[in-house]
Coordinates of C-alpha atoms in Angstrom, one line a residue:
M646 CA 4.3 0.9 -17.4
R647 CA 4.0 2.7 -20.7
K648 CA 0.9 4.9 -21.2
G649 CA -0.3 2.8 -24.1
A650 CA -0.3 -0.3 -21.9
L651 CA -2.0 1.5 -19.1
T652 CA -4.6 2.8 -21.3
L653 CA -5.5 -0.6 -22.6
L654 CA -5.4 -2.3 -19.2
L655 CA -7.8 0.3 -17.8
A656 CA -10.1 -0.2 -20.8
L657 CA -10.0 -3.9 -20.3
A658 CA -10.9 -3.7 -16.7
A659 CA -13.8 -1.5 -17.5
S660 CA -15.2 -3.9 -20.2
A661 CA -14.4 -7.4 -18.7
P662 CA -17.7 -9.2 -17.8
M663 CA -18.1 -10.9 -14.5
A664 CA -18.1 -14.7 -14.9
A665 CA -18.5 -17.6 -12.4
S666 CA -15.6 -19.7 -13.6
A667 CA -12.8 -21.6 -12.0
A668 CA -11.5 -22.8 -15.4
A669 CA -9.8 -20.8 -17.9
A670 CA -9.1 -21.5 -21.6
P671 CA -7.6 -23.7 -22.7
L672 CA -9.5 -26.6 -21.5
P673 CA -7.9 -28.9 -18.9
G674 CA -6.1 -31.8 -20.2
D675 CA -8.5 -34.3 -18.6
F676 CA -11.7 -32.2 -19.7
F677 CA -13.1 -35.0 -21.9
G678 CA -13.9 -38.3 -20.4
V679 CA -16.2 -41.4 -20.5
S680 CA -17.4 -44.0 -18.0
S681 CA -16.3 -47.4 -19.2
P682 CA -17.5 -49.8 -16.5
D683 CA -16.6 -53.0 -18.4
L684 CA -12.9 -52.1 -18.2
I685 CA -12.3 -53.1 -14.6
G686 CA -13.8 -56.5 -15.0
N687 CA -11.7 -57.4 -18.0
S688 CA -8.1 -58.7 -18.4
P689 CA -5.3 -56.3 -19.6
A690 CA -5.3 -58.0 -23.0
V691 CA -9.0 -57.3 -23.5
R692 CA -8.7 -53.7 -22.1
A693 CA -5.8 -52.7 -24.4
P694 CA -7.7 -52.3 -27.7
I695 CA -10.7 -50.6 -25.9
L696 CA -8.3 -48.1 -24.2
A697 CA -6.5 -47.4 -27.5
D698 CA -9.8 -46.7 -29.2
E699 CA -10.9 -44.4 -26.4
R700 CA -7.8 -42.6 -26.6
A701 CA -8.1 -42.2 -30.4
A702 CA -11.5 -40.6 -29.7
G703 CA -10.0 -38.0 -27.5
V704 CA -10.8 -39.6 -24.1
R705 CA -8.2 -38.5 -21.5
L706 CA -10.2 -39.4 -18.3
L707 CA -12.0 -42.5 -17.3
R708 CA -14.8 -42.3 -14.7
Q709 CA -14.7 -45.7 -12.9
L710 CA -16.6 -47.2 -10.0
F711 CA -14.4 -48.2 -7.1
D712 CA -16.7 -50.5 -5.3
W713 CA -16.1 -50.1 -1.5
S714 CA -18.1 -53.3 -0.8
A715 CA -15.8 -55.3 -3.0
I716 CA -12.5 -53.7 -2.0
E717 CA -13.1 -53.7 1.8
P718 CA -15.3 -56.6 2.4
S719 CA -14.5 -56.6 6.1
D720 CA -13.3 -53.7 8.2
G721 CA -9.6 -53.0 7.5
S722 CA -9.2 -55.9 5.0
F723 CA -8.6 -54.7 1.6
N724 CA -8.6 -56.5 -1.9
W725 CA -7.0 -54.1 -4.5
A726 CA -6.4 -56.8 -7.2
A727 CA -9.0 -55.6 -9.6
T728 CA -8.3 -51.8 -9.2
D729 CA -4.5 -52.5 -9.4
S730 CA -4.9 -54.1 -12.7
F731 CA -7.3 -51.4 -14.0
M732 CA -5.0 -48.7 -12.8
A733 CA -1.9 -50.3 -14.6
S734 CA -3.9 -50.4 -17.9
A735 CA -5.2 -47.0 -17.6
A736 CA -1.8 -45.5 -16.9
A737 CA -0.2 -47.3 -19.7
Y738 CA -2.5 -45.4 -22.1
G739 CA -2.1 -42.1 -20.3
M740 CA -5.5 -42.0 -18.9
Q741 CA -6.4 -39.9 -15.8
V742 CA -8.9 -41.7 -13.5
L743 CA -11.9 -40.2 -11.7
P744 CA -13.0 -43.0 -9.3
V745 CA -16.6 -43.0 -8.1
M746 CA -16.3 -44.1 -4.4
L747 CA -19.5 -45.9 -3.8
Y748 CA -21.5 -48.9 -2.3
S749 CA -21.2 -49.5 1.5
P750 CA -19.9 -53.0 2.5
T751 CA -22.3 -54.8 4.8
W752 CA -20.2 -54.2 7.9
A753 CA -20.3 -50.4 7.3
S754 CA -23.9 -50.0 5.9
S755 CA -26.6 -48.2 7.7
C756 CA -29.0 -51.0 6.5
P757 CA -27.0 -54.2 6.9
G758 CA -30.1 -56.4 7.2
S759 CA -31.7 -55.1 4.0
A760 CA -31.7 -56.9 0.6
T761 CA -29.3 -54.2 -0.8
P762 CA -27.1 -53.1 2.1
A763 CA -24.5 -51.6 -0.5
R764 CA -27.1 -49.1 -1.7
C765 CA -27.3 -47.5 1.8
P766 CA -25.0 -44.8 3.0
P767 CA -22.5 -45.8 5.6
A768 CA -23.7 -45.8 9.3
D769 CA -20.5 -43.9 10.3
A770 CA -19.1 -41.5 7.7
T771 CA -15.7 -42.0 9.3
D772 CA -15.4 -45.4 7.8
F773 CA -16.2 -44.0 4.3
G774 CA -13.5 -41.3 4.8
N775 CA -11.0 -44.0 5.9
F776 CA -11.8 -46.1 2.8
V777 CA -11.1 -43.1 0.5
A778 CA -8.0 -42.2 2.4
A779 CA -6.8 -45.8 1.9
A780 CA -7.4 -45.5 -1.8
V781 CA -5.5 -42.2 -1.8
A782 CA -2.5 -43.9 0.0
R783 CA -2.5 -46.6 -2.7
Y784 CA -3.2 -44.5 -5.9
G785 CA -2.5 -40.9 -4.9
P786 CA 0.7 -39.0 -5.6
N787 CA 2.7 -40.9 -3.0
G788 CA 0.7 -44.1 -3.4
S789 CA 2.2 -47.5 -2.6
F790 CA 0.9 -48.8 -5.9
W791 CA 3.4 -46.6 -7.9
Q792 CA 6.3 -47.5 -5.5
A793 CA 5.6 -51.2 -5.9
N794 CA 5.2 -51.0 -9.7
P795 CA 7.9 -48.9 -11.1
S796 CA 7.5 -50.2 -14.5
V797 CA 4.0 -48.7 -14.6
P798 CA 3.9 -45.0 -15.8
K799 CA 3.1 -43.0 -12.8
L800 CA -0.2 -41.3 -13.3
P801 CA -1.6 -40.8 -9.8
I802 CA -5.3 -40.1 -9.1
S803 CA -5.7 -36.4 -8.1
S804 CA -9.6 -36.2 -8.2
W805 CA -12.1 -38.3 -6.1
Q806 CA -15.8 -38.4 -6.6
L807 CA -17.6 -39.1 -3.4
W808 CA -20.8 -41.2 -3.9
N809 CA -23.2 -41.3 -6.8
E810 CA -26.7 -39.8 -7.2
P811 CA -27.7 -39.6 -3.6
S812 CA -30.8 -37.7 -4.7
I813 CA -32.5 -40.9 -5.9
P814 CA -33.5 -43.7 -3.6
A815 CA -31.5 -46.4 -5.4
Y816 CA -28.3 -44.8 -4.2
W817 CA -29.5 -43.6 -0.8
G818 CA -31.1 -46.5 1.1
G819 CA -32.1 -48.9 -1.7
S820 CA -35.7 -49.2 -2.9
G821 CA -37.1 -47.9 0.3
G822 CA -34.6 -45.2 0.9
T823 CA -35.4 -41.5 1.5
P824 CA -32.8 -39.2 0.0
N825 CA -31.9 -36.2 2.2
P826 CA -29.4 -33.5 1.1
A827 CA -28.5 -32.7 4.7
E828 CA -27.4 -36.3 5.3
Y829 CA -25.2 -36.4 2.3
V830 CA -23.7 -33.0 3.3
A831 CA -23.0 -34.6 6.8
L832 CA -21.2 -37.5 5.1
L833 CA -19.0 -35.0 3.3
R834 CA -18.4 -32.9 6.3
T835 CA -16.9 -35.9 8.1
A836 CA -15.2 -37.7 5.4
A837 CA -13.6 -34.6 3.6
P838 CA -11.1 -33.8 6.3
I839 CA -10.0 -37.4 6.5
I840 CA -9.3 -37.5 2.8
R841 CA -7.6 -34.1 2.8
A842 CA -5.3 -35.3 5.5
A843 CA -4.2 -38.1 3.1
D844 CA -3.6 -35.7 0.2
P845 CA -4.1 -32.0 0.9
H846 CA -4.1 -31.2 -2.9
A847 CA -6.7 -33.8 -3.9
E848 CA -9.7 -32.4 -5.9
L849 CA -12.8 -33.7 -4.0
V850 CA -15.8 -34.0 -6.3
A851 CA -19.4 -34.2 -4.9
A852 CA -21.7 -36.9 -6.1
G853 CA -23.3 -36.3 -9.5
I854 CA -26.9 -35.1 -9.1
P855 CA -29.4 -35.8 -11.8
D856 CA -32.8 -34.1 -12.4
S857 CA -34.7 -37.3 -11.8
S858 CA -38.5 -37.8 -11.7
L859 CA -38.3 -41.3 -10.3
P860 CA -40.5 -42.0 -7.4
G861 CA -39.0 -40.7 -4.2
A862 CA -36.2 -38.7 -6.0
I863 CA -35.4 -35.1 -5.3
P864 CA -35.2 -32.9 -8.4
M865 CA -31.8 -31.4 -9.1
S866 CA -32.6 -27.8 -8.2
A867 CA -34.3 -28.8 -4.9
Y868 CA -31.5 -31.1 -3.9
V869 CA -28.6 -28.7 -4.8
S870 CA -30.5 -25.9 -2.8
G871 CA -30.8 -28.3 0.1
M872 CA -27.1 -29.2 0.0
Y873 CA -26.3 -25.5 0.4
A874 CA -28.9 -24.9 3.1
A875 CA -27.1 -27.7 5.0
G876 CA -23.7 -26.0 4.7
F877 CA -22.3 -27.7 1.6
K878 CA -20.1 -24.6 0.5
G879 CA -16.5 -25.2 1.1
L880 CA -16.6 -28.9 1.9
V881 CA -15.4 -30.2 -1.5
D882 CA -13.8 -28.6 -4.6
A883 CA -16.4 -29.3 -7.3
L884 CA -20.0 -30.0 -7.6
A885 CA -21.2 -32.5 -10.1
V886 CA -24.4 -32.9 -12.1
H887 CA -25.9 -35.6 -14.4
L888 CA -27.3 -34.1 -17.5
Y889 CA -30.1 -36.5 -18.7
D890 CA -32.9 -34.6 -20.4
D891 CA -34.8 -34.7 -23.6
T892 CA -33.0 -32.0 -25.4
P893 CA -29.5 -30.5 -25.4
S894 CA -30.8 -27.0 -24.6
N895 CA -32.7 -28.4 -21.5
A896 CA -29.6 -30.3 -20.4
V897 CA -27.6 -27.0 -20.7
G898 CA -30.5 -25.3 -18.8
L899 CA -29.7 -27.7 -15.8
V900 CA -26.2 -26.4 -15.7
E901 CA -27.4 -22.8 -15.9
Q902 CA -29.8 -23.5 -13.1
T903 CA -27.1 -25.1 -10.9
R904 CA -24.7 -22.3 -11.5
A905 CA -27.4 -19.7 -10.6
T906 CA -28.0 -21.6 -7.3
M907 CA -24.2 -21.7 -6.6
N908 CA -23.7 -18.1 -7.4
A909 CA -26.7 -17.2 -5.1
N910 CA -24.9 -19.1 -2.3
G911 CA -21.7 -17.1 -2.7
D912 CA -20.0 -20.2 -4.4
S913 CA -19.3 -18.8 -7.9
A914 CA -15.7 -20.0 -7.8
T915 CA -16.5 -23.7 -7.4
P916 CA -16.5 -25.5 -10.8
I917 CA -19.1 -28.0 -12.1
W918 CA -18.3 -31.5 -13.4
A919 CA -20.8 -32.8 -15.8
S920 CA -20.0 -36.3 -14.7
E921 CA -22.7 -38.1 -16.7
F922 CA -24.6 -37.2 -19.9
G923 CA -25.9 -39.0 -22.9
W924 CA -28.8 -40.1 -25.0
A925 CA -29.9 -43.7 -26.0
S926 CA -29.8 -44.7 -29.6
A927 CA -32.3 -47.4 -29.0
G928 CA -34.4 -49.1 -26.2
S929 CA -37.8 -48.8 -24.7
P930 CA -39.2 -45.4 -25.8
N931 CA -38.9 -42.5 -23.3
K932 CA -37.6 -38.9 -23.4
F933 CA -33.8 -40.1 -23.3
V934 CA -34.2 -42.4 -26.3
T935 CA -33.6 -41.2 -29.9
D936 CA -31.9 -42.9 -32.9
L937 CA -28.3 -43.2 -34.0
A938 CA -28.3 -39.8 -35.8
G939 CA -30.2 -38.1 -32.9
E940 CA -27.7 -39.5 -30.3
A941 CA -24.8 -38.1 -32.3
A942 CA -26.5 -34.7 -33.0
N943 CA -27.5 -34.3 -29.3
L944 CA -24.0 -35.1 -28.0
S945 CA -22.5 -32.7 -30.6
A946 CA -24.9 -29.9 -29.5
L947 CA -24.5 -30.3 -25.8
M948 CA -20.8 -30.7 -25.8
G949 CA -20.3 -27.9 -28.3
E950 CA -22.2 -25.4 -26.1
L951 CA -20.6 -26.5 -22.9
V952 CA -17.2 -26.2 -24.5
A953 CA -18.0 -22.7 -25.8
R954 CA -19.5 -21.7 -22.3
H955 CA -17.1 -23.5 -20.2
E956 CA -15.6 -20.3 -18.6
E957 CA -19.0 -18.6 -18.2
L958 CA -20.6 -21.7 -16.5
G959 CA -17.4 -22.8 -14.7
I960 CA -17.4 -26.2 -16.4
R961 CA -14.6 -28.5 -15.0
G962 CA -15.0 -31.5 -17.3
L963 CA -17.4 -33.5 -19.4
V964 CA -17.9 -37.2 -18.9
E965 CA -20.0 -39.2 -21.3
Y966 CA -22.0 -42.2 -20.1
D967 CA -21.0 -44.6 -21.4
W968 CA -18.5 -46.1 -23.8
H969 CA -20.2 -49.4 -24.8
D970 CA -23.7 -50.5 -25.5
A971 CA -24.8 -53.4 -23.4
S972 CA -27.1 -54.9 -26.1
D973 CA -27.8 -54.9 -29.8
Q974 CA -29.1 -51.8 -31.5
S975 CA -32.1 -53.8 -32.8
N976 CA -33.2 -54.4 -29.3
T977 CA -35.9 -51.7 -28.8
A978 CA -37.5 -53.2 -25.8
D979 CA -34.9 -53.2 -23.1
V980 CA -33.8 -50.4 -20.8
W981 CA -32.7 -47.1 -22.3
D982 CA -29.3 -47.1 -20.5
N983 CA -28.1 -50.2 -22.4
H984 CA -27.8 -48.0 -25.6
L985 CA -25.8 -44.9 -24.3
G986 CA -22.6 -46.0 -25.7
L987 CA -20.3 -44.4 -28.2
V988 CA -19.7 -47.8 -29.7
F989 CA -22.0 -50.8 -30.4
D990 CA -22.0 -53.9 -28.3
D991 CA -19.5 -55.4 -30.7
Y992 CA -17.3 -52.3 -30.2
T993 CA -17.7 -50.9 -33.7
H994 CA -18.2 -47.2 -33.8
K995 CA -21.6 -45.5 -33.7
P996 CA -22.2 -42.1 -35.2
A997 CA -21.9 -40.8 -31.5
Y998 CA -18.2 -41.8 -31.5
D999 CA -17.4 -39.4 -34.4
A1000 CA -19.6 -36.7 -32.8
F1001 CA -17.6 -37.0 -29.5
R1002 CA -14.2 -37.2 -31.2
A1003 CA -14.8 -34.0 -33.2
L1004 CA -15.4 -32.1 -30.0
A1005 CA -12.6 -33.8 -28.0
I1006 CA -9.8 -33.5 -30.5
H1007 CA -9.6 -30.1 -32.2
T1008 CA -6.5 -28.6 -33.6
Q1009 CA -7.8 -26.1 -36.1
P1010 CA -7.0 -22.5 -35.0
P1011 CA -9.7 -19.9 -34.9
D1012 CA -10.0 -16.9 -37.4
T1013 CA -10.3 -13.5 -35.6
S1014 CA -12.2 -10.8 -37.4
I1015 CA -13.1 -7.2 -36.6
V1016 CA -16.8 -6.3 -36.6
S1017 CA -16.5 -2.6 -36.1
A1018 CA -13.5 -0.2 -35.4
P1019 CA -12.6 3.4 -36.1
T1020 CA -10.9 3.9 -39.5
G1021 CA -9.2 6.8 -41.2
A1022 CA -9.2 10.2 -39.3
V1023 CA -11.4 10.2 -36.2
V1024 CA -12.4 12.9 -33.8
A1025 CA -10.5 12.9 -30.5
G1026 CA -12.6 11.1 -27.8
P1027 CA -13.5 7.5 -26.6
Q1028 CA -13.6 4.8 -29.2
T1029 CA -15.0 1.2 -29.2
V1030 CA -13.8 -1.8 -31.1
S1031 CA -15.9 -5.0 -31.6
F1032 CA -14.5 -8.3 -32.8
T1033 CA -15.3 -12.0 -32.9
A1034 CA -13.8 -15.3 -33.8
T1035 CA -15.0 -18.4 -35.8
E1036 CA -15.0 -20.5 -32.7
A1037 CA -17.4 -19.9 -29.9
G1038 CA -15.8 -19.6 -26.5
S1039 CA -12.6 -18.2 -27.7
D1040 CA -10.5 -15.9 -25.5
F1041 CA -8.9 -12.8 -26.9
K1042 CA -5.8 -10.7 -26.4
C1043 CA -5.3 -7.2 -27.7
L1044 CA -2.2 -5.1 -28.3
L1045 CA -2.7 -1.3 -28.5
D1046 CA 0.2 0.6 -30.2
D1047 CA 3.3 -0.3 -28.3
S1048 CA 1.6 -1.7 -25.1
P1049 CA 2.1 -5.5 -24.2
W1050 CA -0.5 -8.1 -25.2
A1051 CA -3.4 -8.1 -22.6
D1052 CA -6.7 -10.1 -22.2
C1053 CA -9.6 -8.3 -23.8
T1054 CA -13.2 -8.8 -24.5
S1055 CA -15.5 -7.5 -27.2
P1056 CA -16.8 -4.8 -27.3
L1057 CA -13.6 -3.2 -26.1
P1058 CA -14.0 0.6 -25.0
L1059 CA -10.8 2.7 -25.5
A1060 CA -10.4 5.9 -23.6
A1061 CA -9.6 9.0 -25.5
L1062 CA -6.2 8.5 -27.2
A1063 CA -3.7 11.2 -28.0
P1064 CA -3.7 12.8 -31.4
G1065 CA -1.8 10.9 -34.0
P1066 CA -1.9 7.3 -35.5
H1067 CA -3.0 4.2 -33.5
R1068 CA -3.0 0.6 -34.1
L1069 CA -4.9 -2.3 -32.3
S1070 CA -4.1 -5.9 -32.9
I1071 CA -6.5 -8.7 -31.8
R1072 CA -5.7 -12.4 -31.5
A1073 CA -8.3 -15.1 -30.6
T1074 CA -7.3 -18.4 -28.9
D1075 CA -10.0 -21.2 -28.9
P1076 CA -10.9 -23.2 -25.9
Y1077 CA -8.5 -25.9 -26.9
G1078 CA -5.5 -23.5 -26.7
N1079 CA -5.1 -23.0 -30.4
P1080 CA -4.1 -19.3 -31.2
D1081 CA -5.0 -17.6 -34.4
P1082 CA -1.6 -17.4 -36.2
T1083 CA -2.5 -14.2 -38.1
P1084 CA -4.0 -11.6 -35.6
V1085 CA -6.3 -9.0 -37.1
T1086 CA -5.4 -5.2 -37.0
A1087 CA -7.4 -2.0 -36.9
S1088 CA -5.6 1.3 -37.7
W1089 CA -6.9 4.9 -37.4
R1090 CA -5.7 8.4 -36.7
V1091 CA -6.9 10.7 -34.0
A1092 CA -7.3 14.2 -35.4
G1093 CA -5.3 17.1 -33.8
P1094 CA -1.7 18.2 -33.6
A1095 CA 0.8 15.4 -33.2
P1096 CA 2.7 15.5 -29.9
K1097 CA 6.1 17.1 -30.1
P1098 CA 8.8 14.6 -30.1
R1099 CA 11.1 14.2 -27.0
V1100 CA 14.7 15.2 -27.7
A1101 CA 17.0 12.5 -26.6
L1102 CA 20.2 13.3 -24.8
G1103 CA 22.1 10.1 -25.6
A1104 CA 24.7 11.4 -27.8
S1105 CA 25.5 14.4 -25.5
V1106 CA 25.8 12.3 -22.4
K1107 CA 28.2 9.9 -24.2
T1108 CA 30.3 12.9 -25.4
L1109 CA 30.4 14.4 -21.9
A1110 CA 31.6 11.1 -20.4
R1111 CA 34.3 10.8 -23.0
R1112 CA 35.6 14.3 -22.4
L1113 CA 35.8 13.9 -18.6
R1114 CA 37.7 10.5 -18.7
G1115 CA 40.8 12.4 -20.1
L1116 CA 41.1 14.7 -17.2
D1117 CA 43.8 14.6 -14.4
L1118 CA 42.4 15.0 -11.0
G1119 CA 45.5 17.0 -9.8
R1120 CA 45.5 19.5 -12.6
L1121 CA 41.7 20.0 -12.5
A1122 CA 42.0 21.0 -8.9
Q1123 CA 44.2 24.0 -9.9
R1124 CA 41.7 25.4 -12.5
R1125 CA 38.8 27.8 -12.0
K1126 CA 37.2 27.1 -15.4
L1127 CA 36.8 24.0 -17.4
S1128 CA 35.7 24.0 -21.1
L1129 CA 34.2 20.9 -22.6
A1130 CA 33.3 20.3 -26.3
L1131 CA 29.9 18.7 -26.2
S1132 CA 27.1 17.7 -28.6
W1133 CA 23.7 19.7 -28.6
P1134 CA 20.9 17.3 -29.8
A1135 CA 18.9 20.4 -31.1
A1136 CA 18.6 24.0 -30.6
G1137 CA 18.2 24.8 -26.8
R1138 CA 19.9 25.3 -23.5
L1139 CA 22.3 22.6 -22.2
S1140 CA 23.3 22.7 -18.4
V1141 CA 25.9 20.5 -17.0
S1142 CA 27.0 19.9 -13.3
L1143 CA 29.7 17.8 -11.8
R1144 CA 29.2 16.4 -8.3
G1145 CA 31.4 14.2 -6.1
R1146 CA 30.7 12.9 -2.6
G1147 CA 27.5 15.1 -2.7
I1148 CA 29.5 18.3 -3.3
L1149 CA 28.9 20.5 -6.4
I1150 CA 32.3 20.7 -8.0
A1151 CA 31.4 22.5 -11.2
H1152 CA 28.5 23.9 -13.1
G1153 CA 27.8 25.6 -16.5
S1154 CA 25.0 26.5 -18.9
R1155 CA 24.8 27.6 -22.5
L1156 CA 22.1 28.3 -25.2
L1157 CA 22.8 27.2 -28.7
R1158 CA 20.7 28.1 -31.7
R1159 CA 21.2 25.0 -33.6
R1160 CA 22.0 21.2 -33.3
G1161 CA 25.7 20.4 -33.3
S1162 CA 29.0 20.5 -31.3
A1163 CA 30.0 23.5 -29.2
A1164 CA 32.1 24.2 -26.1
L1165 CA 30.4 24.6 -22.7
A1166 CA 32.4 26.4 -19.9
L1167 CA 32.0 25.1 -16.4
T1168 CA 32.9 27.2 -13.3
L1169 CA 34.5 25.2 -10.5
S1170 CA 33.4 26.0 -6.9
K1171 CA 35.9 26.5 -4.0
R1172 CA 34.6 23.4 -2.2
G1173 CA 34.9 21.5 -5.3
R1174 CA 38.4 22.5 -5.9
R1175 CA 39.3 21.5 -2.3
L1176 CA 37.8 18.2 -2.7
L1177 CA 39.7 17.5 -5.9
A1178 CA 43.0 18.6 -4.3
Q1179 CA 42.4 16.3 -1.3
S1180 CA 41.5 13.2 -3.5
R1181 CA 43.8 10.7 -5.3
E1182 CA 40.8 9.2 -6.9
L1183 CA 37.2 10.5 -7.1
A1184 CA 34.0 9.2 -8.5
I1185 CA 32.1 12.1 -10.2
V1186 CA 28.5 12.1 -11.4
A1187 CA 28.2 14.4 -14.4
G1188 CA 24.4 15.5 -14.9
E1189 CA 22.9 17.1 -18.0
Q1190 CA 19.7 18.8 -18.5
F1191 CA 18.6 20.0 -22.0
R1192 CA 15.7 22.3 -22.8
P1193 CA 14.7 22.6 -26.4
T1194 CA 13.7 25.9 -27.8
S1195 CA 11.1 23.9 -29.9
G1196 CA 8.8 23.6 -26.9
A1197 CA 9.3 19.8 -26.6
P1198 CA 9.7 18.4 -23.1
A1199 CA 13.0 18.8 -21.3
S1200 CA 15.2 15.7 -21.0
S1201 CA 18.1 14.9 -18.7
G1202 CA 20.8 12.2 -18.3
H1203 CA 23.9 11.5 -16.3
A1204 CA 27.3 9.9 -16.7
R1205 CA 29.5 8.4 -14.0
V1206 CA 33.3 8.8 -14.3
T1207 CA 36.1 8.1 -12.0
L1208 CA 39.0 10.7 -12.1
K1209 CA 42.5 9.8 -10.9
R1210 CA 45.6 11.8 -10.0
R1211 CA 48.4 11.1 -12.4

């Protein structure tokens, strides 16, 4: 590695911050998603314009309920008709799918006699694992659905979300249920190995946890801590949160709080899915309800900060809930979650649609700028360069002198550099993968004597090889001296040796007062002459060393030549 590259890499290692992140810029292709629950119940013809509009908004992932109670109404008997139709439509529009595997069928429920058996966890987590494994076998990388439908673009499911909001009674035992993080972790401990056996590369995502204040609910922080206390770490590939709060800053605070808990439990590498977030534009007043402008502004603020901090916080993806309002905007008395959509109930766009699209589709590259850097002549010693970009969350690469581009962060400390001119180029790449096409550059000169240039031997070595190729092996064996006209790259001493089969054949040295061509006499050794006399063909290595009288470092070179008896 060149010295400049090593200097920069050492500087970067010293300056890089520690970050809990499993994601790296640019953002994953399926980072922006929506829940669009009405899709699965509609026909392909009805879905088509919805999917086209979702794709135009930058949606690349659909979080969709896969209702276990409807798909496997009796043990081992599956009805895939609805999900088959949905998957064909989603694949046709290039949409990845994050299925939410939820709702126990009565035969598998832990409360089969209750009014809401589907809302209870399964009595045996093995049944749940087998259900997800059956879905993997149908829609995963080697799924039977793709084999049976070759005309459908193959876009297999690679991520599976295992249950939904087990921290609230409605999803863990119905109205009389009692959420328990240890019970949910036990479900994962049993089901995860079954699913991984079906697809070892599948991304298993934990159920989304809200910070709910509903009666009987466990707040997010307490529930996540309880999951780790029960042995959650390592069971799945991602944790998920549902970011419903009154302000974007408080919603971001839930992610920060969750990341802190994960880090404290040694789980900094596991990413976080924000698998639900949103604000209502109408409905019965509560802290989640705003108006059309407020919904758009809140989405923009939350998404913007999580995009900018996705590496720091380890954000895997953002899924807005949901696509479509369930009632008219004028209805201010119904439940708030009927107004979380990006589009109105007639599918025309709300301001929130434009806010989402502006964050999900971004092609404008960032501008890189230098905040502070050495300029002109500077005293020898460590230096610091600070820089920034117009897009928050951008990554940077730096190039110092002739070193290769390397990752860097601001402020960048540079070790003491050699006297002479130096140049640092910096280029930002935003979270979407757009690089700045015009890197910014800082130039300065470290005061002090410039290092003496190294004198190259290239011309001399080439001359030596050319002279040796014209020699006859037999005649050379009869000589005691060999005179070669060689090129001196500068004033100094040139030494030449000839070796063959490990034996020194000849050696000579001469001091010249100037650059140019001059003869150099080599003395042949007795062993060398015998070797020449005994050989009909001999590979010779001619080595040169040059020591300039200017005090510049010595240089050396060699040439390989095969001599033959003629």
